[in-house]
XYZ file of C-alpha atoms in Angstrom:
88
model
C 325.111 190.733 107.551
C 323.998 189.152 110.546
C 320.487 190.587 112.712
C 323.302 191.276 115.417
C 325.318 193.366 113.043
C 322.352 194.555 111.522
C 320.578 195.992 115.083
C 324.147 197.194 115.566
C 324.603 199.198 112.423
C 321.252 200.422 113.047
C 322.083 201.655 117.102
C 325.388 203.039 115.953
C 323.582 204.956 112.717
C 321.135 206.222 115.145
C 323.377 207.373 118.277
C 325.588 209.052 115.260
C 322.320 211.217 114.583
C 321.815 211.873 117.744
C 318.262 209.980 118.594
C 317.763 209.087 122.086
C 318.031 205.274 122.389
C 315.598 205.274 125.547
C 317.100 204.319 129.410
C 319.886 201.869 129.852
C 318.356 201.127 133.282
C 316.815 197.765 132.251
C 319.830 196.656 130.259
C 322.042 197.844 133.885
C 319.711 195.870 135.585
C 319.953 192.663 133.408
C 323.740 193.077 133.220
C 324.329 193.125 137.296
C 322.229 190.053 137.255
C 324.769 188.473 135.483
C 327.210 189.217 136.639
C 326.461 188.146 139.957
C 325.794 184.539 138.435
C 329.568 184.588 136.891
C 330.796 185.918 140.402
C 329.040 182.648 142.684
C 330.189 180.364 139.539
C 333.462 182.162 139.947
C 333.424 181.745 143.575
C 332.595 177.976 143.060
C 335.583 177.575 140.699
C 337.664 179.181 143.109
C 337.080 176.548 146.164
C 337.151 173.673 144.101
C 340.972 175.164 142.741
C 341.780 175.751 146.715
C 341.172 172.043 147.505
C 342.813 170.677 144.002
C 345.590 173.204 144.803
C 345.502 171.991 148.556
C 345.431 168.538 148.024
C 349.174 168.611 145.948
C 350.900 171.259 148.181
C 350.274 173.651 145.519
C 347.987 176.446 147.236
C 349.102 179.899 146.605
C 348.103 181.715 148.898
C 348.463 185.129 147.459
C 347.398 184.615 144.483
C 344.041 182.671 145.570
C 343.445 185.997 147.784
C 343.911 188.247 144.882
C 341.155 186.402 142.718
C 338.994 186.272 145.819
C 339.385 189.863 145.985
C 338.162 190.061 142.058
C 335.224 188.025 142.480
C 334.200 190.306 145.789
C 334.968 193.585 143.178
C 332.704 192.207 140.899
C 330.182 191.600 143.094
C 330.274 195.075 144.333
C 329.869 195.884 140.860
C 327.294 194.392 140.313
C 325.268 195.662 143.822
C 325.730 199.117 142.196
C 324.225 198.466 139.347
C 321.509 196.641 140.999
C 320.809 199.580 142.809
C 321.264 202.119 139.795
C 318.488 204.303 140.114
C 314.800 203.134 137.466
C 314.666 206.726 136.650
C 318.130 207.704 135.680
């Protein structure tokens, strides 16, 4: 078994018995990080696919809107979690 599926045999075994695990704030934290760099490399993506699209009479409007609506969802997302309280 691998030390992933070992540490996650281990978290599971302990949750199961009921042992606190310690605050998830840190791990919140680190996560919203994250996923605000996949939202600006998202974002990135995005206006290079507007010009490609742009450039062959492509562009869809609608459906460039709807992932530009994603990416600001996610970074709303990840906002909250940035501002998830340290002593929840």
């Amino acid at each position: 078994m691998s030390q992933f599926g070992r540490l996650s045999a281990d978290l599971a075994a302990a949750h199961a018995r009921g042992e606190h695990l310690g605050s998830r704030v840190p791990h919140i934290h680190a996560g919203s990080e994250r996923l605000l760099e996949l939202s600006r490399a998202f974002q990135g993506a995005l206006d290079g696919l507007d010009r490609s699209l742009t450039e062959v009479g492509l562009l869809d409007p609608a459906t460039c809107e709807a992932l530009r609506c994603l990416v600001d969802a996610v970074e709303r997302l990840a906002g909250t979690a940035q501002r998830f309280p340290a002593n929840a």
